[in-house]
CSV table of C-alpha atoms in Angstrom, one decimal:
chain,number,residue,atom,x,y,z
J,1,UNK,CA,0.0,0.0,0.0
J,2,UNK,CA,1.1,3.7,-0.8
J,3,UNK,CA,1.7,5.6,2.2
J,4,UNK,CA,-0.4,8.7,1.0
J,5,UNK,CA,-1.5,11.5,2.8
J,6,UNK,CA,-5.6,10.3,1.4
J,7,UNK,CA,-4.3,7.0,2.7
J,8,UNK,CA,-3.4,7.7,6.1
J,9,UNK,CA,-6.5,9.9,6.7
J,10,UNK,CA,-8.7,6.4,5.3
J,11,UNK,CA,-7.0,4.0,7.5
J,12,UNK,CA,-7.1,7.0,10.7
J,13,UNK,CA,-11.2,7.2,9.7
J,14,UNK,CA,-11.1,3.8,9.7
J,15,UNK,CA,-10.0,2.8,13.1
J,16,UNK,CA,-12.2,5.7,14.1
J,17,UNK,CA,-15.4,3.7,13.1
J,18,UNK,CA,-13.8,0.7,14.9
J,19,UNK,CA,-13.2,2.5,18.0
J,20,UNK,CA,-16.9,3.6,17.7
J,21,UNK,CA,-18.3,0.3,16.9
J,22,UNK,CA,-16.7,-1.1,20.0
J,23,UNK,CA,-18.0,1.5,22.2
J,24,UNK,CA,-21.7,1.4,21.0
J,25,UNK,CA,-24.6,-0.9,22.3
J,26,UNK,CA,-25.5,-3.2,22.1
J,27,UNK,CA,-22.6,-4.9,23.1
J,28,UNK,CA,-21.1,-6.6,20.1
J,29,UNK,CA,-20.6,-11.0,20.4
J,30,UNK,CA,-17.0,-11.5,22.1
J,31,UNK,CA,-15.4,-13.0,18.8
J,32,UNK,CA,-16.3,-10.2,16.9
J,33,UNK,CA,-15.5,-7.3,19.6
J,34,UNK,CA,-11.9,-9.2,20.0
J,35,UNK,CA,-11.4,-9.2,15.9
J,36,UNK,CA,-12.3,-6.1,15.5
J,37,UNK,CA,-10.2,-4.6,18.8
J,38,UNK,CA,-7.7,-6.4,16.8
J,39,UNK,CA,-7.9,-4.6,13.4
J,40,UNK,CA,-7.9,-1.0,15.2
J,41,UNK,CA,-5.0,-2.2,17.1
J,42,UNK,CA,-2.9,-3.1,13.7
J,43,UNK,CA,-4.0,-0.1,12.4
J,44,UNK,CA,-2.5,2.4,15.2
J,45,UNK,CA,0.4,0.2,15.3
J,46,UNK,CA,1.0,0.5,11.2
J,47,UNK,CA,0.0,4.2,11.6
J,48,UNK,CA,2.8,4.4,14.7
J,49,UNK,CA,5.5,2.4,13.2
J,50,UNK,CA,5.7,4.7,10.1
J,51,UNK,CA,5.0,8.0,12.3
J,52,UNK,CA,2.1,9.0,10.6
J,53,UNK,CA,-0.1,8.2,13.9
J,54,UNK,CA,-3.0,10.8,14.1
């Protein structure tokens, strides 16, 4: 993936939504609340490693 500005602010929107999702009721099924925790996670951590973390 290209590290462009348009994709940095997708991927920050992204775990956003995530983070959102997780917060919300009604509570989401464990599985599902764990995979997603998951992808946010990966994405700060991608975001972080490449100091583009917003």
């Amino acid at each position: 993936m290209a590290l462009t500005a348009d994709n940095i602010t997708t991927l920050a929107a992204e775990a956003d939504c995530v983070d959102h999702r997780l917060r919300a009721r009604p509570v989401l099924p464990p599985l599902l609340h764990a995979s997603l925790a998951r992808r946010r996670d990966a994405i700060h951590a991608f975001l972080t490693a490449n100091g583009t973390a917003q």
